[in-house]
PDB file of C-alpha atoms in Angstrom:
ATOM      1  CA  GLU A   9      17.766 166.105 -15.778  1.00 81.00           C
ATOM      2  CA  ASP A  10      15.560 166.457 -18.596  1.00 84.00           C
ATOM      3  CA  GLN A  11      12.674 162.605 -17.403  1.00 89.00           C
ATOM      4  CA  VAL A  12      10.518 160.688 -19.653  1.00 94.00           C
ATOM      5  CA  THR A  13       8.284 158.339 -18.227  1.00 96.00           C
ATOM      6  CA  GLN A  14       5.617 155.960 -19.801  1.00 97.00           C
ATOM      7  CA  SER A  15       2.671 154.155 -18.276  1.00 97.00           C
ATOM      8  CA  PRO A  16       1.523 151.254 -17.848  1.00 97.00           C
ATOM      9  CA  GLU A  17       4.272 149.185 -19.297  1.00 96.00           C
ATOM     10  CA  ALA A  18       2.196 147.189 -20.896  1.00 97.00           C
ATOM     11  CA  LEU A  19      -1.535 147.085 -22.045  1.00 98.00           C
ATOM     12  CA  ARG A  20      -4.056 144.148 -22.801  1.00 98.00           C
ATOM     13  CA  LEU A  21      -7.391 145.352 -24.143  1.00 97.00           C
ATOM     14  CA  GLN A  22     -10.099 143.698 -26.130  1.00 97.00           C
ATOM     15  CA  GLU A  23     -10.189 144.789 -29.623  1.00 97.00           C
ATOM     16  CA  GLY A  24     -13.443 147.954 -29.563  1.00 97.00           C
ATOM     17  CA  GLU A  25     -11.912 148.597 -25.368  1.00 97.00           C
ATOM     18  CA  SER A  26     -10.961 152.059 -25.353  1.00 98.00           C
ATOM     19  CA  SER A  27      -8.530 153.425 -22.961  1.00 98.00           C
ATOM     20  CA  SER A  28      -5.825 155.508 -22.461  1.00 98.00           C
ATOM     21  CA  LEU A  29      -1.501 155.720 -22.627  1.00 98.00           C
ATOM     22  CA  ASN A  30       0.214 158.281 -20.147  1.00 98.00           C
ATOM     23  CA  CYS A  31       3.571 160.171 -20.514  1.00 98.00           C
ATOM     24  CA  SER A  32       4.607 162.293 -17.917  1.00 97.00           C
ATOM     25  CA  TYR A  33       7.748 164.734 -18.920  1.00 95.00           C
ATOM     26  CA  THR A  34      10.011 166.348 -16.175  1.00 92.00           C
ATOM     27  CA  VAL A  35      12.792 168.879 -18.460  1.00 86.00           C
ATOM     28  CA  SER A  36      14.224 172.872 -18.214  1.00 83.00           C
ATOM     29  CA  GLY A  37      12.474 173.866 -21.762  1.00 84.00           C
ATOM     30  CA  LEU A  38       9.646 171.495 -23.884  1.00 87.00           C
ATOM     31  CA  ARG A  39      10.588 172.668 -27.926  1.00 87.00           C
ATOM     32  CA  GLY A  40       7.848 169.450 -28.604  1.00 91.00           C
ATOM     33  CA  LEU A  41       6.254 166.928 -27.468  1.00 94.00           C
ATOM     34  CA  PHE A  42       5.867 163.640 -30.294  1.00 95.00           C
ATOM     35  CA  TRP A  43       4.166 160.496 -29.992  1.00 97.00           C
ATOM     36  CA  TYR A  44       5.662 157.588 -32.213  1.00 96.00           C
ATOM     37  CA  ARG A  45       4.502 153.669 -32.782  1.00 97.00           C
ATOM     38  CA  GLN A  46       6.906 150.839 -33.445  1.00 96.00           C
ATOM     39  CA  ASP A  47       6.304 147.578 -34.316  1.00 95.00           C
ATOM     40  CA  PRO A  48       8.625 144.816 -33.311  1.00 90.00           C
ATOM     41  CA  GLY A  49      11.893 144.766 -35.059  1.00 86.00           C
ATOM     42  CA  LYS A  50      11.090 147.667 -37.337  1.00 91.00           C
ATOM     43  CA  GLY A  51      12.355 151.841 -36.740  1.00 94.00           C
ATOM     44  CA  PRO A  52       9.694 154.443 -34.780  1.00 95.00           C
ATOM     45  CA  GLU A  53       7.163 155.277 -37.469  1.00 94.00           C
ATOM     46  CA  PHE A  54       5.771 159.250 -36.256  1.00 92.00           C
ATOM     47  CA  LEU A  55       2.878 159.500 -35.058  1.00 94.00           C
ATOM     48  CA  PHE A  56       1.932 163.057 -34.202  1.00 92.00           C
ATOM     49  CA  THR A  57       3.822 166.230 -32.571  1.00 92.00           C
ATOM     50  CA  LEU A  58       2.319 168.388 -29.465  1.00 94.00           C
ATOM     51  CA  TYR A  59       3.839 171.897 -28.841  1.00 92.00           C
ATOM     52  CA  SER A  60       1.701 173.469 -26.371  1.00 92.00           C
ATOM     53  CA  ALA A  61      -0.724 172.581 -23.322  1.00 94.00           C
ATOM     54  CA  GLY A  62      -4.149 172.524 -24.792  1.00 95.00           C
ATOM     55  CA  GLU A  63      -3.124 171.298 -27.882  1.00 96.00           C
ATOM     56  CA  GLU A  64      -4.756 167.661 -29.560  1.00 97.00           C
ATOM     57  CA  LYS A  65      -4.271 165.816 -32.278  1.00 96.00           C
ATOM     58  CA  GLU A  66      -6.028 162.982 -34.088  1.00 96.00           C
ATOM     59  CA  LYS A  67      -5.167 160.030 -36.693  1.00 93.00           C
ATOM     60  CA  GLU A  68      -7.593 157.562 -37.066  1.00 95.00           C
ATOM     61  CA  ARG A  69      -8.624 155.767 -33.612  1.00 96.00           C
ATOM     62  CA  LEU A  70      -5.638 157.819 -32.109  1.00 98.00           C
ATOM     63  CA  LYS A  71      -6.059 161.583 -30.065  1.00 98.00           C
ATOM     64  CA  ALA A  72      -3.181 162.858 -28.702  1.00 98.00           C
ATOM     65  CA  THR A  73      -3.300 165.810 -25.963  1.00 98.00           C
ATOM     66  CA  LEU A  74      -1.164 167.724 -24.030  1.00 97.00           C
ATOM     67  CA  THR A  75      -0.487 169.167 -20.605  1.00 94.00           C
ATOM     68  CA  LYS A  76       2.524 171.216 -18.898  1.00 91.00           C
ATOM     69  CA  LYS A  77       3.347 168.252 -17.091  1.00 93.00           C
ATOM     70  CA  GLU A  78       2.075 165.015 -19.417  1.00 96.00           C
ATOM     71  CA  SER A  79       0.818 164.009 -22.403  1.00 98.00           C
ATOM     72  CA  PHE A  80      -2.471 161.261 -23.057  1.00 98.00           C
ATOM     73  CA  LEU A  81      -2.979 158.892 -25.797  1.00 98.00           C
ATOM     74  CA  HIS A  82      -5.965 157.859 -26.082  1.00 98.00           C
ATOM     75  CA  ILE A  83      -6.657 154.734 -28.288  1.00 98.00           C
ATOM     76  CA  THR A  84     -10.407 154.366 -29.512  1.00 98.00           C
ATOM     77  CA  ALA A  85     -12.338 150.944 -30.387  1.00 97.00           C
ATOM     78  CA  PRO A  86      -8.662 149.376 -30.953  1.00 97.00           C
ATOM     79  CA  LYS A  87      -8.230 147.113 -33.584  1.00 97.00           C
ATOM     80  CA  PRO A  88      -5.815 144.155 -33.299  1.00 97.00           C
ATOM     81  CA  GLU A  89      -3.688 146.272 -35.998  1.00 97.00           C
ATOM     82  CA  ASP A  90      -3.481 148.533 -32.925  1.00 97.00           C
ATOM     83  CA  SER A  91      -0.788 146.809 -31.731  1.00 98.00           C
ATOM     84  CA  ALA A  92       2.681 147.967 -31.563  1.00 97.00           C
ATOM     85  CA  THR A  93       4.530 149.776 -28.750  1.00 97.00           C
ATOM     86  CA  TYR A  94       3.794 153.629 -28.134  1.00 98.00           C
ATOM     87  CA  LEU A  95       6.766 155.387 -27.565  1.00 97.00           C
ATOM     88  CA  CYS A  96       6.870 159.121 -26.456  1.00 97.00           C
ATOM     89  CA  ALA A  97       9.722 161.598 -27.120  1.00 95.00           C
ATOM     90  CA  VAL A  98      10.315 165.331 -26.019  1.00 92.00           C
ATOM     91  CA  GLN A  99      12.662 167.735 -27.729  1.00 88.00           C
ATOM     92  CA  VAL A 100      13.919 170.225 -25.094  1.00 82.00           C
ATOM     93  CA  ILE A 101      15.228 173.521 -25.934  1.00 76.00           C
ATOM     94  CA  LYS A 102      18.994 174.043 -24.938  1.00 67.00           C
ATOM     95  CA  GLY A 103      21.034 176.947 -25.773  1.00 57.00           C
ATOM     96  CA  GLY A 104      18.584 178.420 -28.154  1.00 47.00           C
ATOM     97  CA  SER A 105      18.992 175.801 -30.566  1.00 48.00           C
ATOM     98  CA  GLN A 106      16.713 173.183 -30.155  1.00 54.00           C
ATOM     99  CA  GLY A 107      17.685 169.317 -28.942  1.00 65.00           C
ATOM    100  CA  ASN A 108      17.552 165.407 -29.250  1.00 79.00           C
ATOM    101  CA  LEU A 109      14.515 163.362 -28.717  1.00 87.00           C
ATOM    102  CA  ILE A 110      14.091 162.281 -25.292  1.00 90.00           C
ATOM    103  CA  PHE A 111      11.953 159.261 -25.217  1.00 93.00           C
ATOM    104  CA  GLY A 112      10.149 156.959 -22.662  1.00 95.00           C
ATOM    105  CA  LYS A 113      10.476 153.216 -22.766  1.00 94.00           C
ATOM    106  CA  GLY A 114       7.532 152.717 -24.313  1.00 96.00           C
ATOM    107  CA  THR A 115       3.909 151.347 -23.552  1.00 97.00           C
ATOM    108  CA  LYS A 116       3.559 147.795 -25.101  1.00 97.00           C
ATOM    109  CA  LEU A 117      -0.233 147.856 -26.381  1.00 98.00           C
ATOM    110  CA  SER A 118      -1.956 144.478 -27.097  1.00 98.00           C
ATOM    111  CA  VAL A 119      -5.479 143.648 -29.006  1.00 98.00           C
ATOM    112  CA  LYS A 120      -7.245 140.660 -28.662  1.00 97.00           C
ATOM    113  CA  PRO A 121      -9.882 140.361 -30.980  1.00 95.00           C
TER     114      PRO A 121
ATOM    115  CA  ASP B  29      10.074 152.764 -46.894  1.00 80.00           C
ATOM    116  CA  SER B  30      10.840 155.827 -44.706  1.00 82.00           C
ATOM    117  CA  GLY B  31      13.271 157.077 -46.830  1.00 91.00           C
ATOM    118  CA  VAL B  32      16.325 156.470 -44.168  1.00 96.00           C
ATOM    119  CA  THR B  33      18.159 153.256 -45.559  1.00 97.00           C
ATOM    120  CA  GLN B  34      20.516 151.340 -43.467  1.00 98.00           C
ATOM    121  CA  THR B  35      22.321 149.038 -44.085  1.00 97.00           C
ATOM    122  CA  PRO B  36      23.346 146.537 -42.955  1.00 97.00           C
ATOM    123  CA  LYS B  37      20.010 145.024 -41.812  1.00 96.00           C
ATOM    124  CA  HIS B  38      22.294 142.566 -39.596  1.00 97.00           C
ATOM    125  CA  LEU B  39      25.216 141.960 -38.235  1.00 97.00           C
ATOM    126  CA  ILE B  40      26.683 138.914 -35.920  1.00 98.00           C
ATOM    127  CA  THR B  41      30.057 139.824 -34.294  1.00 97.00           C
ATOM    128  CA  ALA B  42      32.962 138.638 -32.315  1.00 98.00           C
ATOM    129  CA  THR B  43      33.669 140.560 -28.830  1.00 98.00           C
ATOM    130  CA  GLY B  44      36.699 142.771 -29.925  1.00 97.00           C
ATOM    131  CA  GLN B  45      35.692 142.685 -33.248  1.00 98.00           C
ATOM    132  CA  ARG B  46      34.766 146.479 -34.935  1.00 98.00           C
ATOM    133  CA  VAL B  47      32.315 147.071 -37.031  1.00 98.00           C
ATOM    134  CA  THR B  48      31.193 150.363 -38.880  1.00 98.00           C
ATOM    135  CA  LEU B  49      26.652 151.297 -39.563  1.00 98.00           C
ATOM    136  CA  ARG B  50      25.576 153.065 -42.486  1.00 98.00           C
ATOM    137  CA  CYS B  51      23.007 155.524 -43.277  1.00 98.00           C
ATOM    138  CA  SER B  52      21.756 157.128 -45.782  1.00 97.00           C
ATOM    139  CA  PRO B  53      19.140 160.082 -44.478  1.00 96.00           C
ATOM    140  CA  ARG B  54      15.984 161.006 -46.516  1.00 94.00           C
ATOM    141  CA  SER B  55      16.276 163.377 -49.120  1.00 92.00           C
ATOM    142  CA  GLY B  56      17.077 166.432 -48.310  1.00 89.00           C
ATOM    143  CA  ASP B  57      17.523 166.025 -44.656  1.00 92.00           C
ATOM    144  CA  LEU B  58      20.394 168.062 -42.795  1.00 91.00           C
ATOM    145  CA  SER B  59      20.440 165.991 -39.480  1.00 91.00           C
ATOM    146  CA  VAL B  60      21.785 162.802 -38.472  1.00 94.00           C
ATOM    147  CA  TYR B  61      20.570 161.351 -35.201  1.00 94.00           C
ATOM    148  CA  TRP B  62      21.387 157.873 -34.121  1.00 96.00           C
ATOM    149  CA  TYR B  63      20.419 155.912 -31.459  1.00 96.00           C
ATOM    150  CA  GLN B  64      20.944 152.547 -29.867  1.00 96.00           C
ATOM    151  CA  GLN B  65      18.100 150.167 -28.328  1.00 95.00           C
ATOM    152  CA  SER B  66      18.343 148.081 -25.688  1.00 91.00           C
ATOM    153  CA  LEU B  67      15.904 145.823 -24.013  1.00 80.00           C
ATOM    154  CA  ASP B  68      15.884 147.299 -20.989  1.00 75.00           C
ATOM    155  CA  GLN B  69      17.063 150.799 -21.803  1.00 79.00           C
ATOM    156  CA  GLY B  70      14.660 151.845 -24.372  1.00 86.00           C
ATOM    157  CA  LEU B  71      15.657 154.331 -27.040  1.00 92.00           C
ATOM    158  CA  GLN B  72      19.683 155.990 -26.136  1.00 93.00           C
ATOM    159  CA  PHE B  73      20.255 159.296 -27.872  1.00 92.00           C
ATOM    160  CA  LEU B  74      23.913 158.599 -29.085  1.00 95.00           C
ATOM    161  CA  ILE B  75      25.222 161.028 -31.759  1.00 94.00           C
ATOM    162  CA  GLN B  76      23.359 164.133 -33.958  1.00 92.00           C
ATOM    163  CA  TYR B  77      25.129 165.466 -37.455  1.00 93.00           C
ATOM    164  CA  TYR B  78      24.348 168.271 -38.995  1.00 91.00           C
ATOM    165  CA  ASN B  79      25.098 169.251 -42.544  1.00 92.00           C
ATOM    166  CA  GLY B  80      28.449 167.257 -41.443  1.00 93.00           C
ATOM    167  CA  GLU B  81      29.326 168.903 -38.306  1.00 93.00           C
ATOM    168  CA  GLU B  82      28.804 167.158 -34.796  1.00 93.00           C
ATOM    169  CA  ARG B  83      26.161 168.558 -33.259  1.00 89.00           C
ATOM    170  CA  ALA B  84      24.910 167.055 -30.345  1.00 88.00           C
ATOM    171  CA  LYS B  85      26.620 164.422 -28.234  1.00 90.00           C
ATOM    172  CA  GLY B  86      24.676 161.774 -26.290  1.00 89.00           C
ATOM    173  CA  ASN B  87      25.162 158.458 -23.951  1.00 83.00           C
ATOM    174  CA  ILE B  88      28.135 157.744 -26.537  1.00 93.00           C
ATOM    175  CA  LEU B  89      30.503 155.438 -25.406  1.00 95.00           C
ATOM    176  CA  GLU B  90      35.047 156.307 -26.373  1.00 96.00           C
ATOM    177  CA  ARG B  91      34.818 153.389 -28.245  1.00 97.00           C
ATOM    178  CA  PHE B  92      32.276 154.519 -30.629  1.00 97.00           C
ATOM    179  CA  SER B  93      32.326 157.457 -32.974  1.00 97.00           C
ATOM    180  CA  ALA B  94      30.691 158.701 -36.384  1.00 97.00           C
ATOM    181  CA  GLN B  95      31.104 161.184 -38.627  1.00 97.00           C
ATOM    182  CA  GLN B  96      28.645 162.554 -41.600  1.00 97.00           C
ATOM    183  CA  PHE B  97      30.627 162.938 -45.143  1.00 96.00           C
ATOM    184  CA  PRO B  98      29.429 165.580 -47.998  1.00 95.00           C
ATOM    185  CA  ASP B  99      27.015 163.528 -49.441  1.00 95.00           C
ATOM    186  CA  LEU B 100      25.219 163.508 -45.975  1.00 95.00           C
ATOM    187  CA  HIS B 101      25.257 159.665 -45.292  1.00 96.00           C
ATOM    188  CA  SER B 102      26.306 158.838 -41.720  1.00 98.00           C
ATOM    189  CA  GLU B 103      28.405 155.949 -40.629  1.00 98.00           C
ATOM    190  CA  LEU B 104      28.572 154.646 -37.035  1.00 98.00           C
ATOM    191  CA  ASN B 105      31.724 153.063 -35.885  1.00 98.00           C
ATOM    192  CA  LEU B 106      31.911 150.816 -32.977  1.00 98.00           C
ATOM    193  CA  SER B 107      35.139 149.319 -31.558  1.00 97.00           C
ATOM    194  CA  SER B 108      36.719 146.855 -29.084  1.00 97.00           C
ATOM    195  CA  LEU B 109      32.680 145.449 -28.909  1.00 98.00           C
ATOM    196  CA  GLU B 110      31.778 143.797 -25.880  1.00 97.00           C
ATOM    197  CA  LEU B 111      28.310 141.281 -25.470  1.00 96.00           C
ATOM    198  CA  GLY B 112      26.617 144.792 -23.928  1.00 94.00           C
ATOM    199  CA  ASP B 113      26.392 146.501 -27.239  1.00 96.00           C
ATOM    200  CA  SER B 114      24.371 144.249 -28.141  1.00 96.00           C
ATOM    201  CA  ALA B 115      21.819 146.193 -29.781  1.00 96.00           C
ATOM    202  CA  LEU B 116      19.302 147.691 -32.361  1.00 96.00           C
ATOM    203  CA  TYR B 117      20.866 150.783 -33.780  1.00 98.00           C
ATOM    204  CA  PHE B 118      18.947 153.315 -35.134  1.00 97.00           C
ATOM    205  CA  CYS B 119      19.534 156.163 -37.473  1.00 97.00           C
ATOM    206  CA  ALA B 120      16.877 159.132 -38.195  1.00 95.00           C
ATOM    207  CA  SER B 121      17.171 162.075 -39.974  1.00 94.00           C
ATOM    208  CA  SER B 122      15.183 165.378 -39.887  1.00 89.00           C
ATOM    209  CA  VAL B 123      15.285 168.855 -42.248  1.00 80.00           C
ATOM    210  CA  GLU B 124      16.170 170.722 -38.939  1.00 71.00           C
ATOM    211  CA  SER B 125      16.681 170.060 -35.282  1.00 59.00           C
ATOM    212  CA  ASN B 126      13.355 171.118 -34.653  1.00 57.00           C
ATOM    213  CA  TYR B 127      11.231 168.711 -37.124  1.00 66.00           C
ATOM    214  CA  GLY B 128      10.612 165.059 -36.323  1.00 76.00           C
ATOM    215  CA  TYR B 129      12.223 162.405 -37.228  1.00 88.00           C
ATOM    216  CA  THR B 130      12.050 159.792 -39.667  1.00 92.00           C
ATOM    217  CA  PHE B 131      13.925 156.590 -38.299  1.00 95.00           C
ATOM    218  CA  GLY B 132      15.637 153.633 -40.442  1.00 96.00           C
ATOM    219  CA  SER B 133      14.685 149.906 -39.702  1.00 96.00           C
ATOM    220  CA  GLY B 134      17.953 149.560 -37.943  1.00 97.00           C
ATOM    221  CA  THR B 135      20.910 147.418 -37.859  1.00 97.00           C
ATOM    222  CA  ARG B 136      20.430 144.456 -34.912  1.00 97.00           C
ATOM    223  CA  LEU B 137      24.345 144.351 -34.101  1.00 97.00           C
ATOM    224  CA  THR B 138      24.890 141.016 -31.803  1.00 97.00           C
ATOM    225  CA  VAL B 139      28.531 140.516 -30.067  1.00 97.00           C
ATOM    226  CA  VAL B 140      29.035 136.548 -29.717  1.00 97.00           C
TER     227      VAL B 140
END
């Protein structure tokens, strides 16, 4: 069964304290791995898509990396406005066509000033 | 504004009732996806439509159904509602199945 596991469930950081969020996955065939940010009561907001092991993408204080079994979202010198739940999702190749996104349960990040 | 419009934003209804949630995808997007998000389960895929046809089904209950109309908007129908159906329901759209999704702001359903 295709599965996505995120850790930790919750992370509290001081402003400026860098850290990483983990997303490990077990899938039959990976089409792509997606990172989203979700604020309370709002829809997930797209951050990155990674397609192959070794790929990296950056956006402001965030950098996403991908290996064959997991992805990391590195947060450098976070600010309070980075506080949100970060969701990881995988898209699986099914029957020659791309499947739906399978989400992990997310990591809730809190950054204190 | 993501470009994906969901209505209503909030809905409170009684057990046993039926409700309809509406989604207008981003302009040009042919695929519509419905997800349910509850506190303990995270985002669960319900169903996908592509250009009016059902493309994939996830953990969607038999009490739930959906459709996509010729103008590409979609409706999710939830019937015989139970307390456990209380959740956030999100619609997302994409150009094709192999692109990232854009999510709407969701409909918060409360069943009392």
